[in-house]
Amino acid sequence: MATTQVTDASFEAEVLKSEDPVVVDFWAEWCGPCKMIAPALEEISEEMNGAVKITKLNIDENQDMAMKYGVRSIPMLILFKDGEPMATQVGAAPKGKLSDWIKSAI
């Protein structure tokens, strides 16, 4: 299962009401570090299929959720569990570090 796009409109259904833990990648098209971690997130999504859902929210197109969760720097990853933010990772990181962060949070 590859990463999926979420929007302000689909956030509640896709993230907050999800039965599985969800990682939301707050990103933007112009963000170099965001593009650097995208392939790693795709791979992690495939490897952890079923254990966690990885989604991407473009902050330029969906500013409500970015403001609600205090996104000031991107990339910013927030792991949600049972509709609540449980862990945050700010900035680009190698795939291994991102994977370990997700595993430790779920």
CSV table of N, CA, C and O in Angstrom, one decimal:
chain,number,residue,atom,x,y,z
A,1,MET,N,0.8,-1.2,0.0
A,1,MET,CA,0.0,0.0,0.0
A,1,MET,C,0.9,1.2,0.0
A,1,MET,O,1.7,1.5,0.9
A,2,ALA,N,0.8,2.0,-1.0
A,2,ALA,CA,1.6,3.2,-1.1
A,2,ALA,C,1.0,4.3,-0.3
A,2,ALA,O,-0.1,4.2,0.2
A,3,THR,N,1.8,5.4,-0.2
A,3,THR,CA,1.2,6.6,0.6
A,3,THR,C,0.0,7.1,-0.2
A,3,THR,O,-0.1,7.0,-1.4
A,4,THR,N,-0.9,7.7,0.6
A,4,THR,CA,-2.1,8.3,0.0
A,4,THR,C,-2.2,9.8,0.3
A,4,THR,O,-1.6,10.2,1.4
A,5,GLN,N,-2.8,10.5,-0.5
A,5,GLN,CA,-3.0,12.0,-0.3
A,5,GLN,C,-4.2,12.2,0.6
A,5,GLN,O,-5.2,11.5,0.4
A,6,VAL,N,-4.1,13.1,1.5
A,6,VAL,CA,-5.3,13.6,2.3
A,6,VAL,C,-5.4,15.1,2.1
A,6,VAL,O,-4.4,15.7,1.8
A,7,THR,N,-6.6,15.6,2.4
A,7,THR,CA,-6.9,17.0,2.3
A,7,THR,C,-7.5,17.4,3.6
A,7,THR,O,-7.9,16.6,4.4
A,8,ASP,N,-7.8,18.7,3.7
A,8,ASP,CA,-8.5,19.2,4.9
A,8,ASP,C,-9.9,18.5,4.9
A,8,ASP,O,-10.3,18.1,6.0
A,9,ALA,N,-10.5,18.3,3.8
A,9,ALA,CA,-11.8,17.7,3.7
A,9,ALA,C,-11.8,16.3,4.1
A,9,ALA,O,-12.8,15.8,4.8
A,10,SER,N,-10.8,15.5,3.7
A,10,SER,CA,-10.8,14.1,4.0
A,10,SER,C,-10.0,13.7,5.3
A,10,SER,O,-9.9,12.5,5.7
A,11,PHE,N,-9.4,14.7,6.0
A,11,PHE,CA,-8.5,14.4,7.1
A,11,PHE,C,-9.2,13.7,8.2
A,11,PHE,O,-8.7,12.7,8.7
A,12,GLU,N,-10.4,14.1,8.6
A,12,GLU,CA,-11.1,13.4,9.7
A,12,GLU,C,-11.4,12.0,9.4
A,12,GLU,O,-11.1,11.1,10.2
A,13,ALA,N,-11.9,11.7,8.2
A,13,ALA,CA,-12.2,10.3,7.8
A,13,ALA,C,-11.0,9.4,7.6
A,13,ALA,O,-10.9,8.3,8.1
A,14,GLU,N,-10.0,10.0,7.0
A,14,GLU,CA,-8.8,9.2,6.6
A,14,GLU,C,-7.8,9.1,7.8
A,14,GLU,O,-7.1,8.1,7.9
A,15,VAL,N,-7.7,10.1,8.6
A,15,VAL,CA,-6.7,10.1,9.7
A,15,VAL,C,-7.4,9.9,11.1
A,15,VAL,O,-7.1,9.0,11.8
A,16,LEU,N,-8.2,10.8,11.5
A,16,LEU,CA,-8.8,10.8,12.8
A,16,LEU,C,-9.7,9.6,13.1
A,16,LEU,O,-9.7,9.2,14.3
A,17,LYS,N,-10.4,9.1,12.1
A,17,LYS,CA,-11.3,8.0,12.4
A,17,LYS,C,-10.7,6.7,11.9
A,17,LYS,O,-11.4,5.7,11.9
A,18,SER,N,-9.4,6.7,11.5
A,18,SER,CA,-8.8,5.4,11.1
A,18,SER,C,-8.6,4.5,12.3
A,18,SER,O,-8.3,4.9,13.4
A,19,GLU,N,-8.8,3.2,12.0
A,19,GLU,CA,-8.6,2.2,13.0
A,19,GLU,C,-7.1,1.9,13.2
A,19,GLU,O,-6.6,1.4,14.2
A,20,ASP,N,-6.3,2.2,12.1
A,20,ASP,CA,-4.9,1.9,12.2
A,20,ASP,C,-4.1,3.2,12.5
A,20,ASP,O,-4.7,4.3,12.3
A,21,PRO,N,-2.9,3.1,13.1
A,21,PRO,CA,-2.1,4.3,13.3
A,21,PRO,C,-1.9,5.0,11.9
A,21,PRO,O,-1.7,4.3,10.9
A,22,VAL,N,-1.8,6.3,11.9
A,22,VAL,CA,-1.6,7.0,10.6
A,22,VAL,C,-0.5,8.0,10.8
A,22,VAL,O,-0.5,8.8,11.7
A,23,VAL,N,0.5,8.0,9.8
A,23,VAL,CA,1.5,9.0,9.8
A,23,VAL,C,1.1,10.0,8.7
A,23,VAL,O,0.8,9.6,7.6
A,24,VAL,N,1.0,11.3,9.1
A,24,VAL,CA,0.7,12.4,8.1
A,24,VAL,C,2.0,13.1,7.9
A,24,VAL,O,2.7,13.6,8.8
A,25,ASP,N,2.4,13.1,6.6
A,25,ASP,CA,3.5,13.9,6.1
A,25,ASP,C,3.0,15.2,5.6
A,25,ASP,O,2.4,15.3,4.6
A,26,PHE,N,3.3,16.3,6.4
A,26,PHE,CA,2.9,17.7,6.0
A,26,PHE,C,4.1,18.1,5.1
A,26,PHE,O,5.2,18.2,5.6
A,27,TRP,N,3.8,18.4,3.8
A,27,TRP,CA,4.8,18.8,2.9
A,27,TRP,C,4.3,19.8,1.9
A,27,TRP,O,3.2,20.2,2.0
A,28,ALA,N,5.2,20.3,1.0
A,28,ALA,CA,4.9,21.2,-0.1
A,28,ALA,C,5.7,20.9,-1.3
A,28,ALA,O,6.8,20.4,-1.2
A,29,GLU,N,5.2,21.3,-2.4
A,29,GLU,CA,5.9,21.0,-3.7
A,29,GLU,C,7.3,21.6,-3.8
A,29,GLU,O,8.2,21.1,-4.3
A,30,TRP,N,7.4,22.8,-3.2
A,30,TRP,CA,8.7,23.6,-3.3
A,30,TRP,C,9.7,23.1,-2.3
A,30,TRP,O,10.8,23.6,-2.2
A,31,CYS,N,9.4,22.2,-1.4
A,31,CYS,CA,10.3,21.8,-0.3
A,31,CYS,C,11.2,20.6,-0.7
A,31,CYS,O,10.8,19.5,-0.9
A,32,GLY,N,12.5,21.0,-0.8
A,32,GLY,CA,13.5,20.0,-1.2
A,32,GLY,C,13.6,18.8,-0.2
A,32,GLY,O,13.6,17.6,-0.7
A,33,PRO,N,13.7,19.1,1.1
A,33,PRO,CA,13.8,17.9,2.0
A,33,PRO,C,12.5,17.1,2.0
A,33,PRO,O,12.6,15.9,2.2
A,34,CYS,N,11.4,17.6,1.7
A,34,CYS,CA,10.1,16.9,1.6
A,34,CYS,C,10.3,15.8,0.5
A,34,CYS,O,9.9,14.7,0.6
A,35,LYS,N,10.8,16.3,-0.7
A,35,LYS,CA,11.0,15.4,-1.8
A,35,LYS,C,12.1,14.4,-1.5
A,35,LYS,O,12.0,13.3,-2.0
A,36,MET,N,13.1,14.7,-0.7
A,36,MET,CA,14.1,13.7,-0.3
A,36,MET,C,13.5,12.6,0.4
A,36,MET,O,14.0,11.4,0.2
A,37,ILE,N,12.6,12.8,1.4
A,37,ILE,CA,12.1,11.7,2.2
A,37,ILE,C,10.9,11.0,1.6
A,37,ILE,O,10.5,9.9,2.0
A,38,ALA,N,10.4,11.5,0.5
A,38,ALA,CA,9.2,10.9,-0.2
A,38,ALA,C,9.4,9.4,-0.6
A,38,ALA,O,8.6,8.5,-0.2
A,39,PRO,N,10.6,9.1,-1.2
A,39,PRO,CA,10.8,7.7,-1.6
A,39,PRO,C,10.9,6.8,-0.4
A,39,PRO,O,10.4,5.6,-0.4
A,40,ALA,N,11.5,7.3,0.7
A,40,ALA,CA,11.7,6.5,1.9
A,40,ALA,C,10.3,6.2,2.5
A,40,ALA,O,10.0,5.1,3.0
A,41,LEU,N,9.4,7.2,2.5
A,41,LEU,CA,8.1,7.0,3.1
A,41,LEU,C,7.3,6.0,2.2
A,41,LEU,O,6.5,5.2,2.8
A,42,GLU,N,7.5,6.0,0.9
A,42,GLU,CA,6.8,5.0,0.0
A,42,GLU,C,7.3,3.6,0.4
A,42,GLU,O,6.5,2.7,0.5
A,43,GLU,N,8.6,3.5,0.6
A,43,GLU,CA,9.2,2.1,0.9
A,43,GLU,C,8.7,1.7,2.3
A,43,GLU,O,8.3,0.5,2.5
A,44,ILE,N,8.7,2.6,3.3
A,44,ILE,CA,8.2,2.2,4.6
A,44,ILE,C,6.7,1.8,4.5
A,44,ILE,O,6.3,0.9,5.2
A,45,SER,N,6.0,2.5,3.8
A,45,SER,CA,4.5,2.2,3.6
A,45,SER,C,4.3,0.8,3.1
A,45,SER,O,3.5,0.1,3.6
A,46,GLU,N,5.2,0.4,2.1
A,46,GLU,CA,5.1,-0.9,1.6
A,46,GLU,C,5.5,-2.0,2.6
A,46,GLU,O,4.9,-3.0,2.8
A,47,GLU,N,6.6,-1.7,3.3
A,47,GLU,CA,7.2,-2.6,4.3
A,47,GLU,C,6.3,-2.8,5.5
A,47,GLU,O,6.2,-3.9,6.0
A,48,MET,N,5.6,-1.7,5.9
A,48,MET,CA,4.8,-1.8,7.1
A,48,MET,C,3.3,-1.9,6.8
A,48,MET,O,2.5,-1.6,7.6
A,49,ASN,N,3.0,-2.4,5.6
A,49,ASN,CA,1.6,-2.5,5.1
A,49,ASN,C,0.8,-3.2,6.2
A,49,ASN,O,1.1,-4.3,6.6
A,50,GLY,N,-0.3,-2.5,6.6
A,50,GLY,CA,-1.2,-3.1,7.6
A,50,GLY,C,-0.9,-2.6,9.0
A,50,GLY,O,-1.8,-2.6,9.8
A,51,ALA,N,0.4,-2.3,9.3
A,51,ALA,CA,0.7,-1.9,10.6
A,51,ALA,C,0.5,-0.4,10.8
A,51,ALA,O,0.2,0.1,11.9
A,52,VAL,N,0.6,0.4,9.7
A,52,VAL,CA,0.5,1.8,9.8
A,52,VAL,C,0.1,2.3,8.4
A,52,VAL,O,0.5,1.7,7.4
A,53,LYS,N,-0.7,3.4,8.4
A,53,LYS,CA,-1.0,4.0,7.1
A,53,LYS,C,-0.2,5.3,7.0
A,53,LYS,O,-0.2,6.1,7.9
A,54,ILE,N,0.4,5.5,5.8
A,54,ILE,CA,1.2,6.8,5.6
A,54,ILE,C,0.5,7.6,4.6
A,54,ILE,O,0.2,7.2,3.5
A,55,THR,N,0.2,8.9,5.0
A,55,THR,CA,-0.5,9.8,4.2
A,55,THR,C,0.3,11.1,4.0
A,55,THR,O,1.2,11.4,4.8
A,56,LYS,N,0.0,11.8,3.0
A,56,LYS,CA,0.7,13.1,2.7
A,56,LYS,C,-0.4,14.2,2.6
A,56,LYS,O,-1.4,14.0,2.0
A,57,LEU,N,-0.1,15.4,3.2
A,57,LEU,CA,-1.0,16.5,3.2
A,57,LEU,C,-0.2,17.7,2.7
A,57,LEU,O,0.8,18.1,3.3
A,58,ASN,N,-0.6,18.2,1.5
A,58,ASN,CA,0.1,19.4,0.9
A,58,ASN,C,-0.3,20.6,1.7
A,58,ASN,O,-1.5,21.0,1.6
A,59,ILE,N,0.6,21.3,2.4
A,59,ILE,CA,0.2,22.4,3.2
A,59,ILE,C,-0.2,23.6,2.4
A,59,ILE,O,-0.9,24.5,3.0
A,60,ASP,N,0.3,23.8,1.2
A,60,ASP,CA,-0.1,24.9,0.4
A,60,ASP,C,-1.6,24.8,0.0
A,60,ASP,O,-2.2,25.8,-0.2
A,61,GLU,N,-2.0,23.6,-0.2
A,61,GLU,CA,-3.4,23.4,-0.7
A,61,GLU,C,-4.4,23.1,0.5
A,61,GLU,O,-5.6,23.2,0.3
A,62,ASN,N,-3.8,22.8,1.6
A,62,ASN,CA,-4.7,22.4,2.8
A,62,ASN,C,-4.1,23.1,4.1
A,62,ASN,O,-3.5,22.4,4.9
A,63,GLN,N,-4.4,24.3,4.2
A,63,GLN,CA,-3.8,25.1,5.3
A,63,GLN,C,-4.5,24.9,6.6
A,63,GLN,O,-3.9,25.1,7.7
A,64,ASP,N,-5.7,24.5,6.6
A,64,ASP,CA,-6.5,24.4,7.9
A,64,ASP,C,-5.8,23.4,8.8
A,64,ASP,O,-5.6,23.6,10.0
A,65,MET,N,-5.5,22.2,8.3
A,65,MET,CA,-4.9,21.1,9.2
A,65,MET,C,-3.5,21.5,9.6
A,65,MET,O,-3.1,21.2,10.7
A,66,ALA,N,-2.8,22.1,8.7
A,66,ALA,CA,-1.4,22.5,9.0
A,66,ALA,C,-1.4,23.5,10.2
A,66,ALA,O,-0.6,23.4,11.1
A,67,MET,N,-2.4,24.5,10.1
A,67,MET,CA,-2.5,25.4,11.2
A,67,MET,C,-3.0,24.8,12.5
A,67,MET,O,-2.4,25.0,13.6
A,68,LYS,N,-3.9,23.9,12.4
A,68,LYS,CA,-4.5,23.2,13.6
A,68,LYS,C,-3.4,22.5,14.3
A,68,LYS,O,-3.4,22.5,15.6
A,69,TYR,N,-2.5,21.8,13.6
A,69,TYR,CA,-1.5,21.0,14.3
A,69,TYR,C,-0.1,21.7,14.4
A,69,TYR,O,0.9,21.1,14.7
A,70,GLY,N,-0.1,23.1,14.2
A,70,GLY,CA,1.1,23.9,14.5
A,70,GLY,C,2.2,23.6,13.6
A,70,GLY,O,3.4,23.7,14.0
A,71,VAL,N,2.0,23.3,12.3
A,71,VAL,CA,3.1,23.0,11.4
A,71,VAL,C,3.8,24.3,11.0
A,71,VAL,O,3.2,25.2,10.4
A,72,ARG,N,5.0,24.5,11.5
A,72,ARG,CA,5.8,25.7,11.2
A,72,ARG,C,7.0,25.4,10.3
A,72,ARG,O,7.5,26.3,9.7
A,73,SER,N,7.4,24.2,10.3
A,73,SER,CA,8.6,23.8,9.5
A,73,SER,C,8.2,22.4,8.8
A,73,SER,O,7.6,21.6,9.4
A,74,ILE,N,8.6,22.3,7.5
A,74,ILE,CA,8.4,21.1,6.8
A,74,ILE,C,9.7,20.5,6.3
A,74,ILE,O,10.6,21.2,6.1
A,75,PRO,N,9.8,19.2,6.1
A,75,PRO,CA,8.7,18.2,6.3
A,75,PRO,C,8.5,18.0,7.8
A,75,PRO,O,9.4,18.1,8.6
A,76,MET,N,7.2,17.8,8.2
A,76,MET,CA,6.8,17.5,9.5
A,76,MET,C,5.9,16.3,9.5
A,76,MET,O,4.9,16.3,8.8
A,77,LEU,N,6.3,15.3,10.2
A,77,LEU,CA,5.5,14.0,10.3
A,77,LEU,C,4.8,14.0,11.6
A,77,LEU,O,5.5,14.2,12.7
A,78,ILE,N,3.5,13.7,11.6
A,78,ILE,CA,2.8,13.5,12.9
A,78,ILE,C,2.2,12.1,12.8
A,78,ILE,O,1.5,11.8,11.9
A,79,LEU,N,2.4,11.3,13.9
A,79,LEU,CA,1.8,10.0,13.9
A,79,LEU,C,0.5,10.1,14.8
A,79,LEU,O,0.6,10.6,15.9
A,80,PHE,N,-0.6,9.7,14.2
A,80,PHE,CA,-1.9,9.8,14.9
A,80,PHE,C,-2.3,8.3,15.3
A,80,PHE,O,-2.2,7.4,14.5
A,81,LYS,N,-2.8,8.2,16.5
A,81,LYS,CA,-3.3,6.9,17.0
A,81,LYS,C,-4.6,7.2,17.7
A,81,LYS,O,-4.7,8.1,18.6
A,82,ASP,N,-5.7,6.5,17.3
A,82,ASP,CA,-7.0,6.7,17.8
A,82,ASP,C,-7.4,8.2,17.7
A,82,ASP,O,-8.0,8.7,18.7
A,83,GLY,N,-7.1,8.8,16.6
A,83,GLY,CA,-7.5,10.2,16.4
A,83,GLY,C,-6.7,11.3,17.1
A,83,GLY,O,-6.9,12.5,17.1
A,84,GLU,N,-5.6,10.9,17.9
A,84,GLU,CA,-4.8,11.8,18.6
A,84,GLU,C,-3.4,11.8,18.1
A,84,GLU,O,-2.8,10.8,17.8
A,85,PRO,N,-2.7,13.0,18.1
A,85,PRO,CA,-1.3,13.1,17.7
A,85,PRO,C,-0.5,12.4,18.8
A,85,PRO,O,-0.6,12.8,20.0
A,86,MET,N,0.3,11.4,18.5
A,86,MET,CA,1.1,10.7,19.5
A,86,MET,C,2.6,11.0,19.4
A,86,MET,O,3.3,10.9,20.4
A,87,ALA,N,3.1,11.3,18.2
A,87,ALA,CA,4.6,11.6,18.1
A,87,ALA,C,4.8,12.5,16.9
A,87,ALA,O,4.0,12.5,15.9
A,88,THR,N,5.9,13.3,16.9
A,88,THR,CA,6.2,14.2,15.9
A,88,THR,C,7.6,14.1,15.5
A,88,THR,O,8.5,13.9,16.3
A,89,GLN,N,7.9,14.2,14.2
A,89,GLN,CA,9.2,14.2,13.6
A,89,GLN,C,9.3,15.4,12.7
A,89,GLN,O,8.6,15.5,11.7
A,90,VAL,N,10.2,16.3,13.0
A,90,VAL,CA,10.4,17.5,12.2
A,90,VAL,C,11.7,17.4,11.4
A,90,VAL,O,12.7,17.1,12.0
A,91,GLY,N,11.7,17.7,10.1
A,91,GLY,CA,12.8,17.7,9.3
A,91,GLY,C,13.1,16.3,8.6
A,91,GLY,O,12.5,15.3,8.9
A,92,ALA,N,13.9,16.4,7.6
A,92,ALA,CA,14.2,15.2,6.8
A,92,ALA,C,15.1,14.3,7.7
A,92,ALA,O,15.9,14.7,8.5
A,93,ALA,N,15.0,13.0,7.4
A,93,ALA,CA,15.8,12.0,8.1
A,93,ALA,C,16.0,10.8,7.2
A,93,ALA,O,15.2,10.6,6.3
A,94,PRO,N,17.1,10.0,7.4
A,94,PRO,CA,17.3,8.8,6.6
A,94,PRO,C,16.1,7.8,6.8
A,94,PRO,O,15.4,7.8,7.9
A,95,LYS,N,15.9,6.9,5.9
A,95,LYS,CA,14.8,6.0,5.9
A,95,LYS,C,14.9,5.2,7.3
A,95,LYS,O,13.8,5.0,7.9
A,96,GLY,N,16.0,4.7,7.7
A,96,GLY,CA,16.1,3.9,8.9
A,96,GLY,C,15.6,4.7,10.1
A,96,GLY,O,14.9,4.1,11.0
A,97,LYS,N,16.0,5.9,10.2
A,97,LYS,CA,15.5,6.7,11.3
A,97,LYS,C,14.0,6.9,11.3
A,97,LYS,O,13.4,6.9,12.3
A,98,LEU,N,13.5,7.2,10.1
A,98,LEU,CA,12.0,7.4,10.0
A,98,LEU,C,11.3,6.1,10.4
A,98,LEU,O,10.3,6.1,11.1
A,99,SER,N,11.8,5.0,9.9
A,99,SER,CA,11.2,3.7,10.2
A,99,SER,C,11.2,3.4,11.7
A,99,SER,O,10.2,2.9,12.2
A,100,ASP,N,12.4,3.6,12.3
A,100,ASP,CA,12.5,3.4,13.7
A,100,ASP,C,11.6,4.3,14.5
A,100,ASP,O,11.0,3.9,15.5
A,101,TRP,N,11.5,5.6,14.1
A,101,TRP,CA,10.6,6.5,14.8
A,101,TRP,C,9.1,6.0,14.7
A,101,TRP,O,8.4,6.0,15.7
A,102,ILE,N,8.7,5.6,13.5
A,102,ILE,CA,7.3,5.0,13.4
A,102,ILE,C,7.1,3.8,14.2
A,102,ILE,O,6.1,3.7,15.0
A,103,LYS,N,8.1,2.9,14.2
A,103,LYS,CA,7.9,1.6,15.0
A,103,LYS,C,7.9,1.9,16.5
A,103,LYS,O,7.1,1.3,17.2
A,104,SER,N,8.7,2.9,16.9
A,104,SER,CA,8.7,3.2,18.4
A,104,SER,C,7.4,3.9,18.8
A,104,SER,O,7.0,3.8,20.0
A,105,ALA,N,6.7,4.5,17.8
A,105,ALA,CA,5.5,5.3,18.2
A,105,ALA,C,4.2,4.4,18.1
A,105,ALA,O,3.2,4.8,18.7
A,106,ILE,N,4.3,3.3,17.3
A,106,ILE,CA,3.1,2.5,17.2
A,106,ILE,C,3.1,1.4,18.1
A,106,ILE,O,2.8,0.9,18.9
